[in-house]
XYZ file of C-alpha atoms in Angstrom:
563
model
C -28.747 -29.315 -14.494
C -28.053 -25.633 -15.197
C -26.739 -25.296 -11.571
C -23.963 -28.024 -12.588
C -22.809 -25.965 -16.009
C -22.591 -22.539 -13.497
C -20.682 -24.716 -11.273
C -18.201 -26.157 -13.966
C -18.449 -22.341 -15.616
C -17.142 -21.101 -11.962
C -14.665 -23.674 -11.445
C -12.526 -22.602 -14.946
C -13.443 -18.877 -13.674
C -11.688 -19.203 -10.441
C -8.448 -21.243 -12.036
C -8.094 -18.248 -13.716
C -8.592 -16.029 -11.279
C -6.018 -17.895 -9.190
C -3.391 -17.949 -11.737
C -3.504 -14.017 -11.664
C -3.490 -13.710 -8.459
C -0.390 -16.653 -7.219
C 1.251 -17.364 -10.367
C 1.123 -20.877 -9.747
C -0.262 -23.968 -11.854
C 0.866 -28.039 -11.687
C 2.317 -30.759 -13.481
C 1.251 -32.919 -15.530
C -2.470 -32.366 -14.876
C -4.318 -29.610 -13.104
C -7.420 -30.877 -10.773
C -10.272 -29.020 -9.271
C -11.420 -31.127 -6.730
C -15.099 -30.021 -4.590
C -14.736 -33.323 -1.655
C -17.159 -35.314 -2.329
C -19.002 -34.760 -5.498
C -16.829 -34.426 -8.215
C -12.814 -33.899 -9.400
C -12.388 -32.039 -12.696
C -8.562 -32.770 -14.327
C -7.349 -30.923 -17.234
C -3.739 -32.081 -18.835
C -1.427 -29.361 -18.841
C -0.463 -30.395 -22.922
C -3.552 -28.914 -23.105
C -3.186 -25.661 -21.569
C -0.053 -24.670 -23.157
C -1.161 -25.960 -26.672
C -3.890 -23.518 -26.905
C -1.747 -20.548 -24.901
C 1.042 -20.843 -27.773
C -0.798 -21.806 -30.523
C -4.116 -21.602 -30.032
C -5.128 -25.527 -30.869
C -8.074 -26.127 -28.682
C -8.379 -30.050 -27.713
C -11.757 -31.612 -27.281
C -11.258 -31.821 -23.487
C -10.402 -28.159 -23.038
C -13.278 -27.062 -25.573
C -15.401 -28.610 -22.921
C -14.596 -25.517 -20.513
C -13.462 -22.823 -22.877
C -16.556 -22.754 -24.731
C -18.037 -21.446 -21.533
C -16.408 -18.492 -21.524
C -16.811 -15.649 -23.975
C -14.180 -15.004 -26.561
C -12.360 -12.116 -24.765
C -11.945 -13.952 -21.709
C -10.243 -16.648 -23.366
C -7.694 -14.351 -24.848
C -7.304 -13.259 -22.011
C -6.736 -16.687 -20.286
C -4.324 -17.102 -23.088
C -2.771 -13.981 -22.259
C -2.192 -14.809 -18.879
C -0.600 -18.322 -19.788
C 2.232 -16.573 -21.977
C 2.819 -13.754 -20.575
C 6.410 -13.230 -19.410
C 6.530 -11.745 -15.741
C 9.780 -10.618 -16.344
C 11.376 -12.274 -12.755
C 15.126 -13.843 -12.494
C 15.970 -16.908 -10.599
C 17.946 -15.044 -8.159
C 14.695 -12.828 -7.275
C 12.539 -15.411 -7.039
C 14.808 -17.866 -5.131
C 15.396 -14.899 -2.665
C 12.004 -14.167 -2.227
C 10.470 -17.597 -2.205
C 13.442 -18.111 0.894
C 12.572 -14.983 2.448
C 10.098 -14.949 5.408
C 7.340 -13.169 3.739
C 7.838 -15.497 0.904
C 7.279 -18.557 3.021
C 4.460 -17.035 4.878
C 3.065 -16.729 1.603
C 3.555 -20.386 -0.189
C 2.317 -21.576 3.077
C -0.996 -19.785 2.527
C -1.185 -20.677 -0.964
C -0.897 -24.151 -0.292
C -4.215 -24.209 1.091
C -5.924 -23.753 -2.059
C -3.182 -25.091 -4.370
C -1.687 -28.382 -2.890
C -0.818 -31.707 -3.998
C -3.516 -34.650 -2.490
C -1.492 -36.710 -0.157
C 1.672 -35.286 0.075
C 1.950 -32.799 2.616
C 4.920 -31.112 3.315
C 6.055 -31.680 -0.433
C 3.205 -29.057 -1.735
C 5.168 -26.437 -0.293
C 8.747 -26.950 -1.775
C 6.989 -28.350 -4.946
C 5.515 -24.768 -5.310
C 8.886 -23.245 -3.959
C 10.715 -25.241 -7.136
C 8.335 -24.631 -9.686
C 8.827 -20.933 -9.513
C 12.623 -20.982 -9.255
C 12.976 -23.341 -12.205
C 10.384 -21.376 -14.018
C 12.671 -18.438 -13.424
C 15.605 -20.183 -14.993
C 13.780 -21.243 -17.488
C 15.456 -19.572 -21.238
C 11.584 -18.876 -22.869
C 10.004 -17.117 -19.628
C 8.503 -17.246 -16.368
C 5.352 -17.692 -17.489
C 2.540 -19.300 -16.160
C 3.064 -22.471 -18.660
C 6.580 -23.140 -17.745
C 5.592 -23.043 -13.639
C 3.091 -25.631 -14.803
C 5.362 -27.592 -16.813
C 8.532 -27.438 -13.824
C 5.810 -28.310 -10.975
C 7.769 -31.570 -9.786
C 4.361 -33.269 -8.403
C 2.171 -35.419 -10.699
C -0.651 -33.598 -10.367
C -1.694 -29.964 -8.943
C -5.034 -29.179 -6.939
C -7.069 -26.513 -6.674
C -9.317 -26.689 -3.687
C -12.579 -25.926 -4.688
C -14.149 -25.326 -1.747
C -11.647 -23.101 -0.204
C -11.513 -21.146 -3.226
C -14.771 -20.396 -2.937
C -14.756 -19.306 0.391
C -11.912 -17.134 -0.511
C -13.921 -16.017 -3.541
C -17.023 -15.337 -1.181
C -14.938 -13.815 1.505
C -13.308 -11.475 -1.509
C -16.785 -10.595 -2.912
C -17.670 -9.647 0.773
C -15.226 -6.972 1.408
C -15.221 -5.191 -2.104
C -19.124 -4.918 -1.408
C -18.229 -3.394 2.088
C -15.873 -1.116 1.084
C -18.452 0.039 -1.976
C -20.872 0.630 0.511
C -18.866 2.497 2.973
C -17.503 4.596 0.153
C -20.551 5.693 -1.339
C -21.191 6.743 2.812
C -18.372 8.843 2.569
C -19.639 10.730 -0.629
C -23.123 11.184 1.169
C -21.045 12.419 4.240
C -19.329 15.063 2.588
C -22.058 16.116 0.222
C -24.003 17.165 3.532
C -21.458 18.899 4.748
C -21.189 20.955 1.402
C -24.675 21.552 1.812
C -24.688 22.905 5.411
C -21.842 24.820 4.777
C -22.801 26.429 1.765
C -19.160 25.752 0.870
C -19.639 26.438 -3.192
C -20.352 29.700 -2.695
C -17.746 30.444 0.362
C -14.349 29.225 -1.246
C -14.730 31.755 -3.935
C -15.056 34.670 -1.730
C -12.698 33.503 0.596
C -9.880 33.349 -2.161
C -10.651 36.652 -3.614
C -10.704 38.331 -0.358
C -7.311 36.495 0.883
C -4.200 38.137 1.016
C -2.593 34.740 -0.287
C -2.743 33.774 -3.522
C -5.071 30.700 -4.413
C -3.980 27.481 -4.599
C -3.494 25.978 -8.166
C -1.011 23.125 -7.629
C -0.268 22.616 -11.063
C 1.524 25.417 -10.701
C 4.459 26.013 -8.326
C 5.028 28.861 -5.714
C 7.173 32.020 -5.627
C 10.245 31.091 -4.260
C 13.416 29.528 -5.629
C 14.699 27.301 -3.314
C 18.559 25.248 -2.950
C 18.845 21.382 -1.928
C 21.441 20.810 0.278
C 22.481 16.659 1.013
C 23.822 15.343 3.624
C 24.000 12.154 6.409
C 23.738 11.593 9.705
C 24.225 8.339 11.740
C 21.182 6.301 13.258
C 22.650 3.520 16.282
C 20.334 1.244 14.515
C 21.611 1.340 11.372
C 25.182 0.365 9.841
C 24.703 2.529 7.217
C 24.505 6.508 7.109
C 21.347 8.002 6.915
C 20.935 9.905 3.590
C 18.722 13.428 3.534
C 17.636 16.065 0.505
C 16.970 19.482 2.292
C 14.889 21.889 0.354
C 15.015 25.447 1.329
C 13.514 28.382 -0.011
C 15.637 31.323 -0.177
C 15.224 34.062 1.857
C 15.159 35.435 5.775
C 11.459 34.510 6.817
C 10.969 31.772 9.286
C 10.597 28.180 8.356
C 8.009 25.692 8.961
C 9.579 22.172 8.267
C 7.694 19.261 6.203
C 9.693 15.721 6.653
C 8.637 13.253 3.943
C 8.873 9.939 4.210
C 9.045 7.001 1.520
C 7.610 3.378 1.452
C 9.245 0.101 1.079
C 11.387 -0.091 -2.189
C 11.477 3.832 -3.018
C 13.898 6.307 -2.280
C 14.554 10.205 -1.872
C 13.348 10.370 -5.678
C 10.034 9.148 -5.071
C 8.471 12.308 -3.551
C 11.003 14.718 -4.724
C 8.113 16.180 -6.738
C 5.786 16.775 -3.826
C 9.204 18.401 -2.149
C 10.001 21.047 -4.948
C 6.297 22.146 -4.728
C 6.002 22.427 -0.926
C 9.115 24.401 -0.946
C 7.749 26.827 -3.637
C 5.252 27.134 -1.429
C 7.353 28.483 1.534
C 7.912 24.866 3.678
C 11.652 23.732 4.312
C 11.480 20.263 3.643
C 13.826 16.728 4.613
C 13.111 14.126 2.490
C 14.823 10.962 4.069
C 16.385 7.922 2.695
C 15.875 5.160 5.317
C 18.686 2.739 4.328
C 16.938 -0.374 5.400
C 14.337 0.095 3.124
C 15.145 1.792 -0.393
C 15.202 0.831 -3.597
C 19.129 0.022 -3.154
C 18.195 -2.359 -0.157
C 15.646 -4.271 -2.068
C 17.243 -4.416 -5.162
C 20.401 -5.826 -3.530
C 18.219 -8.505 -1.874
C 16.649 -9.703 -5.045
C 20.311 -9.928 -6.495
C 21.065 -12.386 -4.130
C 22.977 -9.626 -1.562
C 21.273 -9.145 0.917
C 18.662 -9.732 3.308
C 14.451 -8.599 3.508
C 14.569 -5.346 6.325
C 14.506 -6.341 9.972
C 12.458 -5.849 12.874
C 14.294 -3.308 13.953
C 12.729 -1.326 10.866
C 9.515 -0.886 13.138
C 11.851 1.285 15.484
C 14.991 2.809 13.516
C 12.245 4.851 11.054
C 10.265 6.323 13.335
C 13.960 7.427 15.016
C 15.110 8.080 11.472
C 12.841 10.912 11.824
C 13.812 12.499 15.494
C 17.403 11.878 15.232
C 16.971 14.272 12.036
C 15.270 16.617 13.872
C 18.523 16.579 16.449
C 20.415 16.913 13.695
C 19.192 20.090 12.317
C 18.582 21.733 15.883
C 22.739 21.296 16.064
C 22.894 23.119 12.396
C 20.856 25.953 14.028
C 22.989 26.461 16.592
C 26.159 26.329 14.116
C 24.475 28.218 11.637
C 22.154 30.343 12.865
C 21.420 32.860 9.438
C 20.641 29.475 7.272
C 19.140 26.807 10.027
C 18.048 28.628 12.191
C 15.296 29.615 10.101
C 13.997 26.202 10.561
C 10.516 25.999 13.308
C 11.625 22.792 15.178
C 8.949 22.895 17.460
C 6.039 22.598 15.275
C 7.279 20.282 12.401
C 4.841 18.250 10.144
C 5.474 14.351 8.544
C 4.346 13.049 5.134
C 4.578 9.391 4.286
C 3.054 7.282 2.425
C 2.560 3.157 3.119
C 5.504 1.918 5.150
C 6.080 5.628 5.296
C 2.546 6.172 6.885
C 3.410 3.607 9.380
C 6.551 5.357 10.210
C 5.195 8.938 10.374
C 1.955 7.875 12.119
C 4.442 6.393 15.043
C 6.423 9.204 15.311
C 3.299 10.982 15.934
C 2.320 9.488 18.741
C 0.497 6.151 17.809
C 1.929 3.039 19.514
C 2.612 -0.041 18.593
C 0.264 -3.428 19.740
C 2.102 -6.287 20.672
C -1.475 -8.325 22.016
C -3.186 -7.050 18.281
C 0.030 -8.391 16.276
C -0.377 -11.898 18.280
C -4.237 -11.930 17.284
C -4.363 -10.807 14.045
C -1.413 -12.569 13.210
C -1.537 -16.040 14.458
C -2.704 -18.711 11.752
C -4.425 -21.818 11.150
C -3.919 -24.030 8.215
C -7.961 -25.141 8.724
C -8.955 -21.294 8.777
C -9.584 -19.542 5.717
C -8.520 -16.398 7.332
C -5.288 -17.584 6.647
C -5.794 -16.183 3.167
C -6.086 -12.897 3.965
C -6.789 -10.716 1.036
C -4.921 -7.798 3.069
C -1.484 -8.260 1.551
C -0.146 -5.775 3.391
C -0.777 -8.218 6.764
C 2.133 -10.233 5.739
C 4.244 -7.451 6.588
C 2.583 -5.980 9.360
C 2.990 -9.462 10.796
C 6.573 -9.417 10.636
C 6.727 -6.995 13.586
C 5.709 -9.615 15.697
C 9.709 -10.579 15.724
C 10.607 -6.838 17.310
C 9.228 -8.071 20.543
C 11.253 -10.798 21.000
C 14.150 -8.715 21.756
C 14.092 -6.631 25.043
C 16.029 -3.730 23.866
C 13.779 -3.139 20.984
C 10.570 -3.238 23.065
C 11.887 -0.543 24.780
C 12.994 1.475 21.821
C 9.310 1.073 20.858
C 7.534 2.406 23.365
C 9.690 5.784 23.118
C 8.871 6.640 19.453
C 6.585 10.114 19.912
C 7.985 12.968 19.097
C 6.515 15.918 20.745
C 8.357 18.315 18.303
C 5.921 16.644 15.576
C 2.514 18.835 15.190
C 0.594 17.350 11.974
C 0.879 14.367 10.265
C -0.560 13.674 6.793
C -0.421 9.447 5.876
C -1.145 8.493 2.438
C -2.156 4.452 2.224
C -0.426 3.466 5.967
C -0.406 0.922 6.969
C -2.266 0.432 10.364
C -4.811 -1.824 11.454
C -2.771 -4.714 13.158
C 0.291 -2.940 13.741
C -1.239 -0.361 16.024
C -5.096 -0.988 16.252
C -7.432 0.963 17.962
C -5.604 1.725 21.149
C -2.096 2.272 19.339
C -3.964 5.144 17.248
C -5.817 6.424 19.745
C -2.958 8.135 20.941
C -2.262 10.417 17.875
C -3.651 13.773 19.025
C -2.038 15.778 16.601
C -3.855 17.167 13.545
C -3.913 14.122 11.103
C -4.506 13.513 7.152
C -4.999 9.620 6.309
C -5.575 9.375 2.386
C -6.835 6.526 0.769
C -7.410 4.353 -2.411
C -10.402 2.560 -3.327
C -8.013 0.362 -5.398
C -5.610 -0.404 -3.398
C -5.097 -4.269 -3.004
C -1.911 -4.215 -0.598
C -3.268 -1.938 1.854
C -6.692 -2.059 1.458
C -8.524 1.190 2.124
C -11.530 -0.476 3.929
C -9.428 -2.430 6.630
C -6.340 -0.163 6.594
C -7.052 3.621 6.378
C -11.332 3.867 6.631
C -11.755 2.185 9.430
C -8.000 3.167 11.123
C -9.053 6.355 10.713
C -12.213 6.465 13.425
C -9.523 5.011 16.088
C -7.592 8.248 15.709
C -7.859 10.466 18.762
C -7.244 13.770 17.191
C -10.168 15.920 16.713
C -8.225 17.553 13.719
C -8.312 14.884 11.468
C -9.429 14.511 7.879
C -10.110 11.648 5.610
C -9.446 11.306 2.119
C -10.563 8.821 -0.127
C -9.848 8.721 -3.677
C -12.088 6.404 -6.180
C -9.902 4.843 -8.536
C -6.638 5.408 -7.373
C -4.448 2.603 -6.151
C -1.706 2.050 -4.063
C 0.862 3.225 -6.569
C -1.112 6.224 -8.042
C 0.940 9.133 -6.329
C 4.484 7.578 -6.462
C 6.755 9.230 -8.638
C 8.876 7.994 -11.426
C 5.573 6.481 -12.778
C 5.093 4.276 -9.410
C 8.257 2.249 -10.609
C 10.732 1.417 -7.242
C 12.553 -1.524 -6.872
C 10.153 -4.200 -8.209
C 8.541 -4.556 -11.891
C 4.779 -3.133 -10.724
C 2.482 -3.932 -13.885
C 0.535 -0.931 -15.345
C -2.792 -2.487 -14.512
C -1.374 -1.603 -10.892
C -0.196 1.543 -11.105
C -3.920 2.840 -12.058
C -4.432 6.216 -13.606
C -1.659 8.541 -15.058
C 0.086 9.430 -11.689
C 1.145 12.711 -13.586
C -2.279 13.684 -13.739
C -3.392 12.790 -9.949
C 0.272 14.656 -8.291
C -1.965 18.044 -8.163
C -4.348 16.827 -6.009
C -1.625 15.639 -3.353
C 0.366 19.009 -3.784
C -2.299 21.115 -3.293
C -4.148 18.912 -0.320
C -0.659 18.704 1.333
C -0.038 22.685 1.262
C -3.505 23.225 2.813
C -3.281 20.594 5.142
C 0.685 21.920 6.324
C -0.353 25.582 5.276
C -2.984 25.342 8.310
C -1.341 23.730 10.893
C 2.222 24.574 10.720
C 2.371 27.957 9.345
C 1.991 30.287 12.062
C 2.679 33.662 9.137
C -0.687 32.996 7.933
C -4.429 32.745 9.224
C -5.504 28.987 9.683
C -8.634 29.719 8.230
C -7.526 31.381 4.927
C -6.054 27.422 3.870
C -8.639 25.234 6.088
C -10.864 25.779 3.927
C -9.385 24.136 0.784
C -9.366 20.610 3.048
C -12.597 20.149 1.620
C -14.457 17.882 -1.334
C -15.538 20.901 -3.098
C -11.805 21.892 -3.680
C -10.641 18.690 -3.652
C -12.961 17.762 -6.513
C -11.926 20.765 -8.333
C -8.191 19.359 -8.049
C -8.845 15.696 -9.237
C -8.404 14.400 -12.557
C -11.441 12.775 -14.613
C -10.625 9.269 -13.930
C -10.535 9.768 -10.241
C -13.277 10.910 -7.474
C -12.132 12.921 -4.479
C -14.042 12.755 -1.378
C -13.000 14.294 2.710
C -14.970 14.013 5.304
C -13.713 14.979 9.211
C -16.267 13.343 11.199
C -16.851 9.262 11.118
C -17.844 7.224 13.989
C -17.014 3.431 13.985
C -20.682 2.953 14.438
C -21.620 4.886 11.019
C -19.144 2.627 9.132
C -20.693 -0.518 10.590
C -24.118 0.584 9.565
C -22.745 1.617 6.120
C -21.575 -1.832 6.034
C -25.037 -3.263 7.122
C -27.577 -0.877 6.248
């Protein structure tokens, strides 16, 4: 019967695995139930008992001695641990859209037998009264304020979703180690070890070494400008260098829950480096938006976020061409015809339309539609659960129009670091993007997973200038600034690798990247050739592996995928 002690062995393994993963447990008891063989019910006395104290009872000894002593620490870790969440938060959340979207899904695995519609707003309770509760929001108190007699997890859904899980990190493993055979061909064919050497010594232009800044000094100015979809000014940090010399113009964009703050680093380097550069604030979306929300003031952004950033971004643009014409010695420096975009996740989105790539109503509907008897309905793309929400935009007329006038011609590179992509825009929307394009990836990224959102986005792109990046071990945090802390509590665990560390490689990949194709004072080919692995490599810290590659067909990934 050793198939029935892996089986028990698997079903204690995946409770855990789901508590990390939901932060949800049940009442009284918690079942695993595989229709029809077998239910296996543990009392939730239990559980907490040996979290808090570590008294293990005779029916819990049954499972734990199954698993080695570091993983039960670690399942009594988990138990305890404080997550750190008000009430407020998690009643706002759990009310919010994305919030029911997600208790919805999670009810397919976690559910009460029998009573239907109660499963939802029994999981919906247990994590506001777990909130509230004075000693935590742990794990054990969710268990102990689930308001149902009993809590189920579906065996045989989680292992589907287990399956399904185990699936695409093998995929992505196997496209990735692709990539690095990709690129270590081209450093073979282009003898490229030997030619960036000789290419820096004999440049005019110093090498790049983005640990260290550039020559110039450089003044931020601030100011705001009003967007017609927005009630609230939008807020700018200019960086320019000092000096007479003509200016190429970098606009950086943030992600959900950050700010002007988060790439302020990445906007003192490119200026050293001779770029003027506009970080925006979009109002809708900062860390002062989100954090009112989860205060209770407030509301999650609105579809009209999937227009007024990408106009964010052009209405800027009008902006400073009126400057120029006020101020001709100080903003008139600026090139507004040949302007390049950073951005990074809802940033990447945002930067990516205003580049051309359009959005995909008929995608949205596919992708997004669910069925409570499909396990797709699980998706283990978190960041789905927003791109769904754009589905709303096309409800109203005036936005549908808005959306399908986004491109900015004035825009001539675009560099997107962990966009979001694959449903919003799909294969026709980036199609479109013609413009010289960076997409950078994670390999641990788990809310815009690098497989479904960047590597494969990235072979839909139309440009023929186009690079991809994909960094081993970094995650979807790893670049932020301010330690990847926005407007929600991100665990360490998260965050990955010291982001301190990894901000070189982005500096000096950015500089090439905006060096080459917006720069018209220097010779394309004296920074082209540090968008490769070999200097990339030479950029990245220990804990992380660099690879770009140019060239990737849809059909190489699927045979990556099944060799």
């Amino acid at each position: 019967m050793s198939w029935l002690r892996k089986l028990l062995a698997l079903t204690l393994g995946l409770g855990t695995v789901l508590v990390g993963l939901d932060q949800v447990w049940g009442a009284e008891r918690l079942a695993v139930f595989l229709p029809p063989l077998f239910e296996i019910s543990l009392p939730v006395g239990d559980l907490a008992q040996f979290a808090e104290n570590g008294t293990v009872s005779r029916q819990l000894n049954f499972y734990l001695r199954r698993l080695t002593p570091e993983q039960q620490r670690a399942l009594a870790d988990l138990l305890t641990r404080d997550f750190k969440l008000n009430q407020v938060t998690v009643s706002q959340f759990t009310y919010s859209s994305i919030g029911e979207d997600l208790l919805q899904r999670l009810t397919l695995v976690l559910h009460s037998a029998g009573e239907g519609e109660a499963e939802f707003y029994a999981l919906r309770a247990a994590l506001i009264l777990a909130a509230g509760d004075p000693e935590g929001f742990t794990l054990v108190n969710i268990l102990r304020h689930y308001p149902l007699e009993k809590l189920w997890i579906d065996l045989d859904m989680s292992i589907r979703l287990v399956r399904e899980a185990s699936r695409l990190f093998r995929q992505r493993d196997l496209v990735i180690a692709q990539l690095r055979e990709e690129a270590d061909r081209e450093v073979e064919s282009t003898s490229l070890v030997g030619l960036l050497p000789l290419a820096t010594q004999n440049s005019i232009f110093s090498p790049l070494a983005p640990e260290q800044p550039g020559e110039l000094e450089w003044q931020v100015e601030r100011f705001q400008f009003a967007n017609p979809d927005r009630d609230t000014p939008v807020a700018v940090d200019m960086y320019l260098p000092e000096g007479t010399e003509p200016l190429p113009l970098v606009v950086i964009s943030h992600g959900i829950a950050s700010d002007r703050n988060t790439f302020a680093y990445l906007a003192r380097h490119l200026a050293s480096r001779g770029f003027a550069v506009a970080v925006l604030e979009h109002p809708g979306t900062n860390v002062e938006q989100v954090h009112n929300f989860l205060s209770g003031f407030g509301a999650l952004p609105g579809s009209y976020e999937w227009v007024a950033r990408p106009r964010d971004i052009s209405l800027l643009l009008d902006v400073l061409e009126e400057k120029a014409e006020q101020d001709l010695s100080r903003w008139g420096r600026l090139d507004l015809q040949s302007v390049g975009l950073f951005g990074q996740s809802f940033g990447g989105y945002t930067v990516l339309a205003a580049a051309g790539a359009s959005l995909n109503p008929t995608r949205l509907q596919e992708d997004c539609h669910t069925s409570n008897s499909n396990v797709l309905s699980l998706t283990l793309n978190v960041s789905l659960l927003l791109q769904c929400r754009a589905n709303e935009m096309f409800r109203d007329p005036n936005l549908v129009q808005a959306a399908e006038q986004l491109a900015d011609e004035r825009i001539q590179a675009v560099f997107a670091l962990n966009p979001l992509t694959s449903t919003v825009f799909g294969p026709a929307g980036l199609d479109r993007v013609r413009i010289p394009v960076v997409i950078m990836a994670g390999s641990e990224d788990y809310f815009a997973p690098s497989l479904a959102e960047q590597i494969e986005p990235f072979t839909w792109l139309g440009s023929r200038q186009r690079y991809l990046v994909m960094v081993e071990g970094s995650t979807h945090f790893t670049f932020l600034g301010g330690g990847g802390q926005g407007a929600f509590p991100v665990p360490r665990e998260l965050i990955g690798p010291d982001p301190q560390a990894a901000r070189p490689l982005l500096k000096g990949l950015t500089t090439a990247f905006f060096k080459t194709y917006l720069d018209s004072s220097t010779q394309p080919e004296a920074y082209s050739i540090y968008l490769t692995s070999f200097y990339a490599q030479s950029v990245t810290p220990k804990t992380l592996h660099t690879t770009v590659i140019r060239d990737l067909s849809p059909e190489q990934v699927q045979l990556a995928i099944n060799p």
